[in-house]
Short mmCIF file of C-alpha atoms in Angstrom, two decimals:
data_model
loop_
_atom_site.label_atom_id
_atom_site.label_comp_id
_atom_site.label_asym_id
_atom_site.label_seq_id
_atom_site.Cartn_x
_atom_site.Cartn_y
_atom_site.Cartn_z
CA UNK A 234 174.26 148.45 66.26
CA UNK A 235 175.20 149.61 69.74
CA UNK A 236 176.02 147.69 72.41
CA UNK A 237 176.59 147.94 75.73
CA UNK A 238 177.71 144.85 78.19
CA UNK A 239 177.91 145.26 81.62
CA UNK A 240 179.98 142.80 83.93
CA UNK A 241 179.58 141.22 86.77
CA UNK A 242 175.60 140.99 86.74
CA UNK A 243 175.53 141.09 90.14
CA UNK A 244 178.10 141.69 92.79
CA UNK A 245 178.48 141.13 96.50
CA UNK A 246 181.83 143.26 98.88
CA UNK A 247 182.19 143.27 102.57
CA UNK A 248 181.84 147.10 103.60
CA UNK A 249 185.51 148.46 103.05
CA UNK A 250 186.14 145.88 100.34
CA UNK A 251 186.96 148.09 97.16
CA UNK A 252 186.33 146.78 93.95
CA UNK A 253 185.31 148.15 90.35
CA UNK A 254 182.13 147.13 87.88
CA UNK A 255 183.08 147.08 83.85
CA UNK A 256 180.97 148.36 81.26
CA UNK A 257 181.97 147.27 77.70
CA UNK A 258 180.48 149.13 75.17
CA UNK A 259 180.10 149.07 71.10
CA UNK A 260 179.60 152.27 69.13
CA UNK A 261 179.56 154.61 66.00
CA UNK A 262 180.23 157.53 67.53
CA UNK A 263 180.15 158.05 71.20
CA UNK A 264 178.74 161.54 71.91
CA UNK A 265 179.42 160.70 76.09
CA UNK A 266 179.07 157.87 78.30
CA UNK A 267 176.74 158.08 81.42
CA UNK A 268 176.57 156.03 84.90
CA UNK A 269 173.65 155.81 86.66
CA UNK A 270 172.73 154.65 90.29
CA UNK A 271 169.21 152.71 90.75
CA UNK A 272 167.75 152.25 94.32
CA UNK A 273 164.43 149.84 94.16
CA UNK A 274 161.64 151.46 93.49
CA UNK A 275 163.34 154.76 92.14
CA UNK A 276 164.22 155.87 89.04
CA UNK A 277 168.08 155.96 87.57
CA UNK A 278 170.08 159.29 89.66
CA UNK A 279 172.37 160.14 87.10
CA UNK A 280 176.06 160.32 88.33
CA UNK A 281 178.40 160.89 85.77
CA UNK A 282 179.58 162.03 82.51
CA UNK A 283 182.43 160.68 80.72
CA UNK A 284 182.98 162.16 77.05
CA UNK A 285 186.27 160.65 75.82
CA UNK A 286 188.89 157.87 76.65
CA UNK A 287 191.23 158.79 79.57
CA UNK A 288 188.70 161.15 81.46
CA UNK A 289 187.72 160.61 85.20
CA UNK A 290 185.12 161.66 87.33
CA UNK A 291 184.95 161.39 90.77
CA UNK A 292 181.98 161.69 93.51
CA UNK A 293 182.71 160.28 97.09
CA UNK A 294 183.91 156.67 96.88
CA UNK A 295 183.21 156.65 93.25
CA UNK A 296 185.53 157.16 90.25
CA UNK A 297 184.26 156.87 86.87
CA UNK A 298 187.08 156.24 83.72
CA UNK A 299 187.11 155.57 79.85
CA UNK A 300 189.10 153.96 77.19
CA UNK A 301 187.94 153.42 73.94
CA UNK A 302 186.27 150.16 74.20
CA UNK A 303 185.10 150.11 78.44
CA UNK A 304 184.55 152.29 81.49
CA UNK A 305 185.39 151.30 85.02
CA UNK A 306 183.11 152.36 87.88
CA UNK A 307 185.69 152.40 91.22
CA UNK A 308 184.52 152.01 94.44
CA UNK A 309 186.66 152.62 97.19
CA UNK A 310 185.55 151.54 100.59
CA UNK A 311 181.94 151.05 99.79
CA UNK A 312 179.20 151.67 102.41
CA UNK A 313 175.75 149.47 103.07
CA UNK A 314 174.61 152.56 101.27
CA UNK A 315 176.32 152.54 98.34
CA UNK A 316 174.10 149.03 97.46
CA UNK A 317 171.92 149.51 94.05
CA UNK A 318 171.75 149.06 90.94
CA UNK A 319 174.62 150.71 88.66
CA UNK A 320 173.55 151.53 85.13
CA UNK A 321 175.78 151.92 82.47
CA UNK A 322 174.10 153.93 79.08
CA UNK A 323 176.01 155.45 75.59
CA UNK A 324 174.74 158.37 73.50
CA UNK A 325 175.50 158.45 69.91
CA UNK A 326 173.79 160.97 67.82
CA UNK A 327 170.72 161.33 70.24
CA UNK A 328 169.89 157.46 70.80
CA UNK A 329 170.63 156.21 74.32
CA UNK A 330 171.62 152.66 74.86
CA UNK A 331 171.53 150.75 77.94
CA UNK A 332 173.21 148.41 79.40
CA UNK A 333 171.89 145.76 82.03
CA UNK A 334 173.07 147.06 85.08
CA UNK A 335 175.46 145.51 87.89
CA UNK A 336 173.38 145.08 91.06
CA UNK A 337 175.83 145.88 93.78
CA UNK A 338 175.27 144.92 97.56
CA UNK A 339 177.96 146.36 100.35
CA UNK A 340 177.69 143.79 103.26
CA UNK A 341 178.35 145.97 106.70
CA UNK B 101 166.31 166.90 91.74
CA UNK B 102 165.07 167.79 87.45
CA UNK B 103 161.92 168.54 88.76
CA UNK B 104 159.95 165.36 87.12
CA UNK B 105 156.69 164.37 88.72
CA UNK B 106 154.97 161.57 87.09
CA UNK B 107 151.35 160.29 88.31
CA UNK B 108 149.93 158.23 89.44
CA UNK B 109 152.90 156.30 91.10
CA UNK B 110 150.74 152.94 90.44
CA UNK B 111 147.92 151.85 89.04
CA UNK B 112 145.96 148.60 88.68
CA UNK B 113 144.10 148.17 86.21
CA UNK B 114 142.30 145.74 83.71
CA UNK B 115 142.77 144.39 80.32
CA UNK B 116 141.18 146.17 77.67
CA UNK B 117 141.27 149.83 79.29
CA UNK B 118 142.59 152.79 78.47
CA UNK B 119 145.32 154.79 80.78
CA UNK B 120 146.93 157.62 80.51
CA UNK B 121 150.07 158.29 82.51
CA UNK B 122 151.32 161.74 83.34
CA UNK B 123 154.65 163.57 83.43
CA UNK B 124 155.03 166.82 84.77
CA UNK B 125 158.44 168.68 84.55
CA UNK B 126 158.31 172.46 86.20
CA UNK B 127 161.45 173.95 84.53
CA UNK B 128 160.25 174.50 80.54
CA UNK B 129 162.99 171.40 79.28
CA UNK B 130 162.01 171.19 75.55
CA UNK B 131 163.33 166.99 75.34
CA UNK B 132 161.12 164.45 77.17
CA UNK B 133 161.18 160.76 77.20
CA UNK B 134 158.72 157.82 78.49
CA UNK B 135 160.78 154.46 79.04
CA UNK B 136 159.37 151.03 80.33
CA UNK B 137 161.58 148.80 82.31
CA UNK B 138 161.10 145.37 82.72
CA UNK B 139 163.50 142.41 84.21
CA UNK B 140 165.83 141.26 81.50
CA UNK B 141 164.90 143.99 79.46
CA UNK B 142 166.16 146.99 81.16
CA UNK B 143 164.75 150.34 80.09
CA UNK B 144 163.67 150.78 76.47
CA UNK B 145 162.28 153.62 74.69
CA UNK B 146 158.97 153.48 74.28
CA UNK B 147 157.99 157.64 72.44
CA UNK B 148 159.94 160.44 72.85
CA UNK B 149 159.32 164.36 72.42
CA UNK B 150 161.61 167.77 71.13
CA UNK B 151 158.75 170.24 71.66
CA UNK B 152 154.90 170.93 72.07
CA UNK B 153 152.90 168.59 69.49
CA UNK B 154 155.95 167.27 68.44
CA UNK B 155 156.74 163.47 69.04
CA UNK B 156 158.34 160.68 67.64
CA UNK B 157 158.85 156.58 68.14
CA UNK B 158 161.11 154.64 70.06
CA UNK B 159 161.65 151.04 69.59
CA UNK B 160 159.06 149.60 71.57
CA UNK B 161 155.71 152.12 70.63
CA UNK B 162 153.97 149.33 69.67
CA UNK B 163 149.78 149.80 71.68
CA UNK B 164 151.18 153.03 73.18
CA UNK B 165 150.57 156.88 72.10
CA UNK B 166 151.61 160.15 73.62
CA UNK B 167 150.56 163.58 73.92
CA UNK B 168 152.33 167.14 74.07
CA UNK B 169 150.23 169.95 74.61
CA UNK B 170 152.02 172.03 76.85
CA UNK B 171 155.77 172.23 77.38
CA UNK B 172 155.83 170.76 80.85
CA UNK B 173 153.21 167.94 80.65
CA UNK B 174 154.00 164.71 78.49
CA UNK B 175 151.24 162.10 78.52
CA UNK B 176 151.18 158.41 77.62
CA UNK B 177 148.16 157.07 76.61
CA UNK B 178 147.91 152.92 76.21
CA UNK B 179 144.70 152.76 74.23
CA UNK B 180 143.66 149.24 75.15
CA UNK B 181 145.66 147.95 78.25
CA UNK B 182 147.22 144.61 77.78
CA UNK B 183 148.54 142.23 80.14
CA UNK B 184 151.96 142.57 78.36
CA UNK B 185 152.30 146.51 78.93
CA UNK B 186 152.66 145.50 82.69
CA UNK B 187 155.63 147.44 83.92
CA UNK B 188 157.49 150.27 85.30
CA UNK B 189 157.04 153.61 83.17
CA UNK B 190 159.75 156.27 83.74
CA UNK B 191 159.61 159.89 82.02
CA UNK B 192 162.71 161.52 81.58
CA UNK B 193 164.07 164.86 80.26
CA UNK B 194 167.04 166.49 78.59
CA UNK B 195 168.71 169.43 80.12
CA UNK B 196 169.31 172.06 77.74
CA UNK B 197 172.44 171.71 76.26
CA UNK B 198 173.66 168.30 77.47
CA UNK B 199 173.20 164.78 76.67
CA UNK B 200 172.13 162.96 79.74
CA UNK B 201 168.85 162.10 81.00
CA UNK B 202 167.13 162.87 84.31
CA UNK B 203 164.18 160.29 85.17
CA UNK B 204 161.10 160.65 87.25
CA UNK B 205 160.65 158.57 90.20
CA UNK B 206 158.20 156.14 87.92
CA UNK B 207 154.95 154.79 87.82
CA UNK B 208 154.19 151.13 88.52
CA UNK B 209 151.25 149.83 86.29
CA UNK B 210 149.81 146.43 86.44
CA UNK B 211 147.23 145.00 84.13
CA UNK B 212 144.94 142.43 85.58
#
């Protein structure tokens, strides 16, 4: 079955303070590996694309990257702004699993 | 911006009604999803569709059922509302050619 573990739950940085969330993930067959950003009372933005271990994306203060067993969201000087909820969700053969989220909040 | 409208954005309503929820997408995607998130559940799958009249179950389609009539409008339909179908409902879609999803802004439903 596929699983996907994301750690910490919940995370608190001073604006400026970088830092990265894990997402540990379980699968026959990874077809890509998506992050998502949720604000409350929105749905998941989609922000990323990762399709196989050792690719990056970037976007702002955000750097997405994959081995075979995790991806690492980076976030480099984070904002107030850049506080939600960061989803982490697998593909394998048309099924999307999700993980749990990390709810991030950037203290100015 | 995928161009997903869902309505309404939230509804109250009580036990033992029916509601139907809409999605709305205005650029002919033929994949749409409904999801229901909940607190310690995070989203699950609740019916899915890959075309007009044709729709299949997720893992949690247990008191719901959907509709596909026209290519841009996905409906789900909870027969007989029950205080456990309290939730948030998102609709999402697959963009022609890729694998991720793009989600609706949601629709709050409460059952009294």
């Amino acid at each position: 079955e596929d699983q996907v573990t994301q750690s910490p739950e919940a995370l608190r940085l001073q604006e400026g303070e970088s830092s990265s969330l894990n997402c540990s993930y379980t699968v026959s067959g990874l077809r890509g590996l998506f992050w998502y950003r949720q604000d409350p009372g929105k749905g998941p933005e989609f922000l990323f694309t990762l399709y196989s271990a050792g690719e990056e994306k970037e976007k702002e203060r955000l750097k997405a990257t994959l081995t075979k067993k995790e991806s690492f969201l980076h976030i480099t000087a984070p904002k107030p702004e850049d506080s939600a909820t960061y989803l982490c969700v697998i593909t394998s053969y048309g099924k999307l699993t999700f993980g749990q989220g990390t709810i991030l909040t950037v203290h100015p | 911006d995928a161009g997903i409208t869902q309505s309404p954005r939230h509804k109250v309503t009580e036990t033992g009604t029916p509601v139907t929820l809409r999605c709305h997408q205005t650029e002919n995607h033929r994949y749409m999803y409904w999801y229901r998130q909940d607190p310690g559940h995070g989203l699950r799958l609740i019916h899915y569709s890959y075309g007009v009249k044709d729709t299949d179950k997720g893992e949690v389609s247990d008191g719901y059922s959907v509709s596909r009539s026209k290519t841009e409008d996905f409906l789900l339909t909870l027969e007989s509302a029950t205080s456990s179908q309290t939730s948030v409902y998102f609709c999402a879609i697959t963009v022609t050619g890729g694998y991720e999803q793009y989600f609706g802004p949601g629709t709050r439903l409460t059952v009294t």
